[in-house]
Amino acid sequence: MLHRRTLLAAMPALLAAPALRAQDAAWPSRTIRLVVPFTPAGTTDIAARILAERLTHRLGQNVIVENRPGAGGNVGSDFVAKGEPDGYTLLMATVSSGGINYSLYGARMPYKPEDLAGCGLMLQVPNLIFVTNSLPVRTLKELVDYAKANPGKLNNGSSGAGTSLHLTGELLKTVAGIQMQHVPFRGSGPMLQEVIAGRIEVAVDNLPSVIGHIRDGRLRPLAMTTKQRSPALPDVPTTAEAGFPDVEATAWFGVQVPVRTPRPIIERLGREIDAITKEPETKAKIDDLGGMPPGLTPDGGTSPESFEAFIKAEIAKWGEVVRKSGATVE
């Protein structure tokens, strides 16, 4: 009798398993949302739209970008982390939402690293330190000298508190021993307009977001925050070349899903993202924006496992930067 009762109790799960496997095999059968936790026009949004177009082509279902900005990427990321784990709501994760925010927000974080699973890294990009054209500086050293002569008078813009752009600015202030007032915005678009207008003197942004304004002469670049110069702006020196080697930061963008998403879906997304980053057309777009390939696997690509390991390392790395800089958010 006990055996019969145990069998009857287990029947729903036994019957559900084939249905779940069939559902996974049929994925995707409808529109997929790719949530961008920042405003339109920033690097996260640009990368997401490139990825969404290629995923639509490869998966045979529409992949639409949905912007849900706020709290340095936490609003949109939390929405996905607590969403249905069915493969139809994806997160365009960033160095902020997936790495920096855990230490910066601490107990106020609405989600945890273990709430999300990594599918694949799409690209990495340098951050660029630049100024409004009316500021009388043309090198990073001149900016530091000007800031020391005018302590606290310069406004330093970023696309949001907790972003790698915010932390890069804090790192520069700590390393150079200068004071600037951090002014966070709800995305790169509004921040860039304020720098162009001269109301914000100094800013840090991901290269893809700002490169068009640099090429058009609306903003003045000072230094790239990577070890090597970017082929997209070969005349702009690195922070090391400018005399500040400890000011190094690279932003990244990839796809995460709710952790309980079926593994076959995560693996499929990982394969598609890896293939997309290797397509000549996609590589050309990323190169033009100043981006770099994932570089997580031996062939320079990405995978769910390598992206998960990368995220863990980033959480540890940026936690140390937050601790040393003393960076905080309101």
Short mmCIF file of N, CA and C in Angstrom, two decimals, residues 4 10 25 30 38 49 62 106 112 115 122 157 159 167 179 210 235 243 261-262 276 304 321:
data_model
loop_
_atom_site.label_atom_id
_atom_site.label_comp_id
_atom_site.label_asym_id
_atom_site.label_seq_id
_atom_site.Cartn_x
_atom_site.Cartn_y
_atom_site.Cartn_z
N ARG A 4 2.30 1.92 -3.36
CA ARG A 4 1.29 2.46 -4.29
C ARG A 4 1.04 3.94 -4.04
N ALA A 10 4.03 10.52 -6.75
CA ALA A 10 5.08 10.92 -7.70
C ALA A 10 4.58 11.10 -9.12
N ALA A 25 12.33 21.59 -25.96
CA ALA A 25 12.68 21.25 -27.34
C ALA A 25 12.00 22.17 -28.33
N ARG A 30 7.66 31.65 -29.51
CA ARG A 30 7.02 32.97 -29.52
C ARG A 30 8.08 34.05 -29.29
N PHE A 38 19.13 49.83 -18.89
CA PHE A 38 19.54 51.24 -19.03
C PHE A 38 18.71 51.89 -20.14
N ARG A 49 20.66 45.72 -29.34
CA ARG A 49 19.94 45.78 -30.62
C ARG A 49 20.69 45.03 -31.72
N ASN A 62 10.93 36.59 -33.19
CA ASN A 62 11.30 37.97 -32.92
C ASN A 62 11.92 38.10 -31.53
N GLY A 106 25.39 46.49 -1.66
CA GLY A 106 25.38 45.66 -0.46
C GLY A 106 24.03 45.05 -0.15
N LYS A 112 20.45 38.49 -6.07
CA LYS A 112 21.76 37.96 -5.73
C LYS A 112 22.42 37.34 -6.97
N ASP A 115 20.82 34.28 -8.39
CA ASP A 115 19.48 34.37 -8.98
C ASP A 115 19.51 34.35 -10.51
N MET A 122 28.91 38.89 -24.92
CA MET A 122 28.89 39.35 -26.30
C MET A 122 30.13 40.15 -26.68
N GLY A 157 30.50 63.48 -14.93
CA GLY A 157 29.27 62.79 -15.27
C GLY A 157 29.45 61.31 -15.55
N SER A 159 26.78 57.56 -16.60
CA SER A 159 25.44 57.12 -17.00
C SER A 159 24.63 56.56 -15.84
N LEU A 167 32.57 54.12 -11.39
CA LEU A 167 33.72 53.58 -10.68
C LEU A 167 35.04 53.99 -11.32
N GLN A 179 39.63 66.12 -6.55
CA GLN A 179 38.24 66.16 -6.16
C GLN A 179 37.38 66.60 -7.34
N VAL A 210 30.02 56.96 -27.09
CA VAL A 210 30.54 58.32 -27.27
C VAL A 210 31.34 58.49 -28.56
N ASP A 235 44.57 57.47 -32.14
CA ASP A 235 45.35 58.61 -31.68
C ASP A 235 45.13 58.93 -30.20
N GLY A 243 50.21 58.43 -17.95
CA GLY A 243 50.83 58.56 -16.64
C GLY A 243 50.04 58.01 -15.48
N THR A 261 16.05 28.63 -15.39
CA THR A 261 15.81 28.39 -16.82
C THR A 261 16.39 27.03 -17.21
N PRO A 262 15.63 26.21 -17.94
CA PRO A 262 16.13 24.88 -18.32
C PRO A 262 17.51 24.94 -18.98
N ILE A 276 27.21 34.27 -33.09
CA ILE A 276 26.95 35.64 -33.52
C ILE A 276 28.21 36.50 -33.38
N PRO A 304 28.39 29.32 -21.73
CA PRO A 304 27.77 29.55 -20.42
C PRO A 304 28.75 29.33 -19.26
N VAL A 321 37.75 47.23 -5.88
CA VAL A 321 37.78 48.62 -6.34
C VAL A 321 36.85 49.49 -5.50
#
